[in-house]
Amino acid sequence: MSTMKIKKGDTVKVITGKDKDKEGKVVSVDRKNGRVLVEGINMITKHEKPSAANQNGGIVQKEAPIDISNVMYVHKGKATRIGFKMEKGKKVRFAKSTGDIID
């Protein structure tokens, strides 16, 4: 993939899967594998050994990455597709539903 349309810090909506219609903020983006980590979405139960960070260990709930094709950017409360255009000699993202520039 040349350019990722979803970036860290964006608010996204899940469009398919067990967490469909839930919204959350993007924590990280894995460009190589095309996956995103969204807070509060795709929660898994993980058994962890005791470590310096987690003294007791035990069963921990944490987010797992989901495919970037399963999320849509949220602009003004609605999910929208994202496009790119040149604005004053700079490449910017824009919401296709409204035409507003995102960043």
CSV table of N, CA and C in Angstrom, one decimal:
chain,number,residue,atom,x,y,z
A,1,MET,N,0.8,-1.2,0.0
A,1,MET,CA,0.0,0.0,0.0
A,1,MET,C,0.9,1.2,0.0
A,2,SER,N,0.5,2.2,-0.8
A,2,SER,CA,1.4,3.4,-0.9
A,2,SER,C,1.1,4.3,0.2
A,3,THR,N,-0.2,4.7,0.4
A,3,THR,CA,-0.5,5.7,1.5
A,3,THR,C,-1.7,5.2,2.3
A,4,MET,N,-1.5,5.3,3.6
A,4,MET,CA,-2.6,4.9,4.5
A,4,MET,C,-3.6,6.0,4.6
A,5,LYS,N,-4.9,5.8,4.5
A,5,LYS,CA,-5.9,6.8,4.6
A,5,LYS,C,-6.3,7.0,6.1
A,6,ILE,N,-6.0,6.0,6.9
A,6,ILE,CA,-6.3,6.1,8.4
A,6,ILE,C,-5.0,6.4,9.1
A,7,LYS,N,-5.0,7.3,10.0
A,7,LYS,CA,-3.8,7.7,10.8
A,7,LYS,C,-4.0,7.5,12.3
A,8,LYS,N,-2.9,7.5,13.0
A,8,LYS,CA,-3.0,7.4,14.5
A,8,LYS,C,-3.7,8.7,15.0
A,9,GLY,N,-4.7,8.5,15.9
A,9,GLY,CA,-5.4,9.6,16.5
A,9,GLY,C,-6.8,9.8,15.8
A,10,ASP,N,-7.0,9.2,14.6
A,10,ASP,CA,-8.3,9.4,14.0
A,10,ASP,C,-9.4,8.7,14.7
A,11,THR,N,-10.6,9.2,14.6
A,11,THR,CA,-11.8,8.4,15.2
A,11,THR,C,-12.4,7.6,14.0
A,12,VAL,N,-12.5,6.3,14.3
A,12,VAL,CA,-13.0,5.4,13.2
A,12,VAL,C,-14.2,4.7,13.7
A,13,LYS,N,-15.0,4.1,12.7
A,13,LYS,CA,-16.2,3.3,13.0
A,13,LYS,C,-15.9,1.9,12.4
A,14,VAL,N,-16.2,0.9,13.2
A,14,VAL,CA,-16.1,-0.5,12.7
A,14,VAL,C,-17.3,-0.8,11.8
A,15,ILE,N,-17.0,-1.2,10.6
A,15,ILE,CA,-18.1,-1.5,9.6
A,15,ILE,C,-18.5,-3.0,9.4
A,16,THR,N,-17.7,-3.8,10.0
A,16,THR,CA,-18.0,-5.3,9.9
A,16,THR,C,-17.3,-6.0,11.0
A,17,GLY,N,-17.9,-7.2,11.3
A,17,GLY,CA,-17.3,-8.0,12.4
A,17,GLY,C,-18.1,-8.0,13.7
A,18,LYS,N,-17.5,-8.5,14.7
A,18,LYS,CA,-18.2,-8.7,16.0
A,18,LYS,C,-18.5,-7.3,16.7
A,19,ASP,N,-17.6,-6.3,16.4
A,19,ASP,CA,-17.7,-5.0,17.0
A,19,ASP,C,-18.4,-4.0,16.0
A,20,LYS,N,-19.2,-4.4,15.1
A,20,LYS,CA,-19.8,-3.6,14.1
A,20,LYS,C,-20.6,-2.4,14.7
A,21,ASP,N,-20.4,-1.2,14.1
A,21,ASP,CA,-21.1,0.0,14.6
A,21,ASP,C,-20.5,0.7,15.8
A,22,LYS,N,-19.4,0.1,16.3
A,22,LYS,CA,-18.7,0.7,17.5
A,22,LYS,C,-17.7,1.7,17.0
A,23,GLU,N,-17.4,2.8,17.7
A,23,GLU,CA,-16.5,3.8,17.4
A,23,GLU,C,-15.3,3.9,18.4
A,24,GLY,N,-14.2,4.3,17.9
A,24,GLY,CA,-13.0,4.4,18.8
A,24,GLY,C,-11.9,5.2,18.1
A,25,LYS,N,-10.9,5.5,18.9
A,25,LYS,CA,-9.8,6.2,18.5
A,25,LYS,C,-8.6,5.3,18.1
A,26,VAL,N,-8.0,5.5,17.0
A,26,VAL,CA,-6.9,4.7,16.5
A,26,VAL,C,-5.6,4.9,17.4
A,27,VAL,N,-5.1,3.8,18.0
A,27,VAL,CA,-4.0,3.9,18.8
A,27,VAL,C,-2.7,3.7,18.0
A,28,SER,N,-2.7,2.8,17.1
A,28,SER,CA,-1.5,2.6,16.2
A,28,SER,C,-1.9,2.0,14.9
A,29,VAL,N,-1.1,2.2,13.9
A,29,VAL,CA,-1.3,1.7,12.5
A,29,VAL,C,-0.1,0.9,12.1
A,30,ASP,N,-0.4,-0.3,11.6
A,30,ASP,CA,0.6,-1.2,11.1
A,30,ASP,C,0.6,-1.2,9.6
A,31,ARG,N,1.5,-0.3,9.0
A,31,ARG,CA,1.4,-0.1,7.6
A,31,ARG,C,1.8,-1.4,6.8
A,32,LYS,N,2.7,-2.2,7.3
A,32,LYS,CA,3.2,-3.4,6.6
A,32,LYS,C,2.1,-4.4,6.4
A,33,ASN,N,1.3,-4.6,7.5
A,33,ASN,CA,0.3,-5.7,7.5
A,33,ASN,C,-1.1,-5.1,7.2
A,34,GLY,N,-1.3,-3.8,7.1
A,34,GLY,CA,-2.5,-3.2,6.9
A,34,GLY,C,-3.5,-3.4,8.0
A,35,ARG,N,-3.1,-3.2,9.2
A,35,ARG,CA,-3.9,-3.4,10.4
A,35,ARG,C,-3.9,-2.2,11.3
A,36,VAL,N,-5.0,-1.9,12.0
A,36,VAL,CA,-5.0,-0.8,13.0
A,36,VAL,C,-5.4,-1.3,14.4
A,37,LEU,N,-5.0,-0.7,15.4
A,37,LEU,CA,-5.3,-1.0,16.8
A,37,LEU,C,-6.3,0.2,17.2
A,38,VAL,N,-7.5,-0.2,17.6
A,38,VAL,CA,-8.5,0.8,18.0
A,38,VAL,C,-8.9,0.6,19.4
A,39,GLU,N,-8.9,1.7,20.2
A,39,GLU,CA,-9.1,1.5,21.7
A,39,GLU,C,-10.5,1.1,21.9
A,40,GLY,N,-10.7,0.0,22.7
A,40,GLY,CA,-12.0,-0.5,23.1
A,40,GLY,C,-12.6,-1.5,22.0
A,41,ILE,N,-11.9,-1.7,20.9
A,41,ILE,CA,-12.5,-2.6,19.9
A,41,ILE,C,-11.6,-3.8,19.8
A,42,ASN,N,-12.3,-5.0,19.5
A,42,ASN,CA,-11.7,-6.3,19.3
A,42,ASN,C,-10.9,-6.7,20.5
A,43,MET,N,-11.6,-6.6,21.7
A,43,MET,CA,-10.9,-7.0,22.9
A,43,MET,C,-10.7,-8.5,23.0
A,44,ILE,N,-9.5,-8.9,23.5
A,44,ILE,CA,-9.2,-10.3,23.7
A,44,ILE,C,-8.7,-10.5,25.1
A,45,THR,N,-8.8,-11.8,25.6
A,45,THR,CA,-8.3,-12.1,26.9
A,45,THR,C,-7.0,-12.8,26.7
A,46,LYS,N,-6.0,-12.3,27.4
A,46,LYS,CA,-4.6,-12.8,27.3
A,46,LYS,C,-4.1,-13.2,28.7
A,47,HIS,N,-3.5,-14.4,28.7
A,47,HIS,CA,-2.8,-14.8,30.0
A,47,HIS,C,-1.4,-14.4,30.0
A,48,GLU,N,-1.0,-13.6,31.0
A,48,GLU,CA,0.3,-13.0,31.0
A,48,GLU,C,1.1,-13.5,32.2
A,49,LYS,N,2.4,-13.8,32.0
A,49,LYS,CA,3.2,-14.2,33.1
A,49,LYS,C,3.6,-12.9,33.9
A,50,PRO,N,4.0,-13.1,35.2
A,50,PRO,CA,4.4,-11.9,36.0
A,50,PRO,C,5.7,-11.3,35.3
A,51,SER,N,5.7,-10.0,35.3
A,51,SER,CA,6.9,-9.3,34.7
A,51,SER,C,7.1,-8.0,35.5
A,52,ALA,N,8.1,-7.2,35.1
A,52,ALA,CA,8.4,-6.0,35.8
A,52,ALA,C,7.2,-5.0,35.7
A,53,ALA,N,6.5,-5.0,34.5
A,53,ALA,CA,5.4,-4.1,34.3
A,53,ALA,C,4.2,-4.6,35.0
A,54,ASN,N,4.0,-5.9,35.0
A,54,ASN,CA,2.8,-6.5,35.6
A,54,ASN,C,3.2,-7.5,36.7
A,55,GLN,N,3.3,-7.1,37.9
A,55,GLN,CA,3.9,-7.9,39.0
A,55,GLN,C,3.1,-9.3,39.2
A,56,ASN,N,1.8,-9.2,39.2
A,56,ASN,CA,1.0,-10.4,39.5
A,56,ASN,C,0.8,-11.3,38.2
A,57,GLY,N,0.8,-10.7,37.1
A,57,GLY,CA,0.5,-11.5,35.9
A,57,GLY,C,-1.0,-11.7,35.9
A,58,GLY,N,-1.5,-12.9,35.3
A,58,GLY,CA,-2.9,-13.2,35.3
A,58,GLY,C,-3.5,-13.0,34.0
A,59,ILE,N,-4.9,-12.9,34.0
A,59,ILE,CA,-5.7,-12.7,32.8
A,59,ILE,C,-5.9,-11.2,32.6
A,60,VAL,N,-5.6,-10.8,31.4
A,60,VAL,CA,-5.6,-9.4,31.0
A,60,VAL,C,-6.5,-9.2,29.8
A,61,GLN,N,-7.4,-8.2,29.8
A,61,GLN,CA,-8.1,-7.8,28.6
A,61,GLN,C,-7.4,-6.7,27.8
A,62,LYS,N,-7.2,-6.9,26.5
A,62,LYS,CA,-6.5,-5.9,25.7
A,62,LYS,C,-7.0,-5.9,24.3
A,63,GLU,N,-6.7,-4.9,23.6
A,63,GLU,CA,-7.2,-4.7,22.2
A,63,GLU,C,-6.3,-5.6,21.3
A,64,ALA,N,-6.9,-6.1,20.2
A,64,ALA,CA,-6.1,-6.8,19.2
A,64,ALA,C,-6.3,-6.0,17.9
A,65,PRO,N,-5.3,-6.0,17.0
A,65,PRO,CA,-5.5,-5.3,15.7
A,65,PRO,C,-6.5,-5.9,14.8
A,66,ILE,N,-7.2,-5.0,14.1
A,66,ILE,CA,-8.1,-5.4,13.1
A,66,ILE,C,-7.7,-4.9,11.7
A,67,ASP,N,-8.2,-5.5,10.6
A,67,ASP,CA,-7.8,-5.1,9.3
A,67,ASP,C,-8.3,-3.6,9.0
A,68,ILE,N,-7.5,-2.9,8.3
A,68,ILE,CA,-7.9,-1.5,8.0
A,68,ILE,C,-9.1,-1.4,7.1
A,69,SER,N,-9.4,-2.4,6.4
A,69,SER,CA,-10.6,-2.4,5.5
A,69,SER,C,-11.9,-2.5,6.3
A,70,ASN,N,-11.8,-2.9,7.6
A,70,ASN,CA,-13.0,-3.0,8.4
A,70,ASN,C,-13.3,-1.8,9.2
A,71,VAL,N,-12.6,-0.7,9.0
A,71,VAL,CA,-12.9,0.6,9.7
A,71,VAL,C,-13.1,1.7,8.7
A,72,MET,N,-13.9,2.7,9.1
A,72,MET,CA,-14.1,3.9,8.2
A,72,MET,C,-13.9,5.1,9.1
A,73,TYR,N,-13.3,6.1,8.5
A,73,TYR,CA,-13.1,7.4,9.2
A,73,TYR,C,-14.4,8.1,9.5
A,74,VAL,N,-14.5,8.6,10.8
A,74,VAL,CA,-15.7,9.4,11.2
A,74,VAL,C,-15.5,10.9,11.1
A,75,HIS,N,-16.3,11.5,10.3
A,75,HIS,CA,-16.2,13.0,10.1
A,75,HIS,C,-17.6,13.6,10.4
A,76,LYS,N,-17.6,14.5,11.4
A,76,LYS,CA,-18.9,15.1,11.9
A,76,LYS,C,-19.9,14.1,12.2
A,77,GLY,N,-19.5,13.0,12.9
A,77,GLY,CA,-20.5,12.0,13.4
A,77,GLY,C,-20.9,11.0,12.4
A,78,LYS,N,-20.4,11.1,11.2
A,78,LYS,CA,-20.8,10.1,10.1
A,78,LYS,C,-19.6,9.4,9.5
A,79,ALA,N,-19.7,8.2,9.2
A,79,ALA,CA,-18.6,7.4,8.6
A,79,ALA,C,-18.5,7.9,7.1
A,80,THR,N,-17.3,8.2,6.7
A,80,THR,CA,-17.1,8.6,5.3
A,80,THR,C,-15.8,8.0,4.7
A,81,ARG,N,-15.7,8.0,3.4
A,81,ARG,CA,-14.5,7.6,2.7
A,81,ARG,C,-13.6,8.8,2.7
A,82,ILE,N,-12.3,8.5,2.5
A,82,ILE,CA,-11.3,9.5,2.5
A,82,ILE,C,-10.6,9.5,1.1
A,83,GLY,N,-10.3,10.8,0.6
A,83,GLY,CA,-9.6,10.9,-0.6
A,83,GLY,C,-8.4,11.8,-0.4
A,84,PHE,N,-7.5,11.9,-1.4
A,84,PHE,CA,-6.4,12.8,-1.3
A,84,PHE,C,-6.5,13.9,-2.5
A,85,LYS,N,-6.1,15.1,-2.2
A,85,LYS,CA,-6.0,16.1,-3.2
A,85,LYS,C,-4.9,17.1,-2.9
A,86,MET,N,-4.5,17.8,-3.9
A,86,MET,CA,-3.4,18.8,-3.7
A,86,MET,C,-4.1,20.2,-3.3
A,87,GLU,N,-3.6,20.7,-2.2
A,87,GLU,CA,-4.1,22.0,-1.7
A,87,GLU,C,-2.9,22.9,-1.4
A,88,LYS,N,-2.7,24.0,-2.2
A,88,LYS,CA,-1.6,24.9,-2.1
A,88,LYS,C,-0.3,24.2,-2.2
A,89,GLY,N,-0.2,23.2,-3.1
A,89,GLY,CA,1.1,22.5,-3.3
A,89,GLY,C,1.4,21.4,-2.3
A,90,LYS,N,0.4,21.1,-1.4
A,90,LYS,CA,0.5,20.1,-0.4
A,90,LYS,C,-0.5,19.0,-0.5
A,91,LYS,N,-0.2,17.8,-0.3
A,91,LYS,CA,-1.1,16.7,-0.4
A,91,LYS,C,-1.9,16.6,0.9
A,92,VAL,N,-3.2,16.7,0.8
A,92,VAL,CA,-4.1,16.6,2.0
A,92,VAL,C,-5.2,15.6,1.9
A,93,ARG,N,-5.7,15.1,3.0
A,93,ARG,CA,-6.8,14.2,3.1
A,93,ARG,C,-8.1,15.0,3.1
A,94,PHE,N,-9.1,14.5,2.4
A,94,PHE,CA,-10.4,15.2,2.5
A,94,PHE,C,-11.5,14.1,2.6
A,95,ALA,N,-12.6,14.5,3.3
A,95,ALA,CA,-13.8,13.6,3.4
A,95,ALA,C,-14.6,13.7,2.1
A,96,LYS,N,-14.8,12.5,1.6
A,96,LYS,CA,-15.5,12.4,0.3
A,96,LYS,C,-17.0,12.8,0.4
A,97,SER,N,-17.6,12.6,1.5
A,97,SER,CA,-19.0,12.9,1.7
A,97,SER,C,-19.3,14.4,1.7
A,98,THR,N,-18.4,15.2,2.3
A,98,THR,CA,-18.6,16.6,2.4
A,98,THR,C,-17.6,17.5,1.6
A,99,GLY,N,-16.5,16.9,1.3
A,99,GLY,CA,-15.4,17.7,0.6
A,99,GLY,C,-14.5,18.5,1.6
A,100,ASP,N,-14.8,18.4,2.9
A,100,ASP,CA,-14.0,19.1,3.9
A,100,ASP,C,-12.6,18.5,4.0
A,101,ILE,N,-11.6,19.4,4.2
A,101,ILE,CA,-10.2,19.0,4.4
A,101,ILE,C,-10.1,18.5,5.8
A,102,ILE,N,-9.4,17.3,6.0
A,102,ILE,CA,-9.3,16.7,7.3
A,102,ILE,C,-8.0,17.2,8.0
A,103,ASP,N,-6.9,17.2,7.2
A,103,ASP,CA,-5.6,17.7,7.8
A,103,ASP,C,-4.8,18.4,6.8
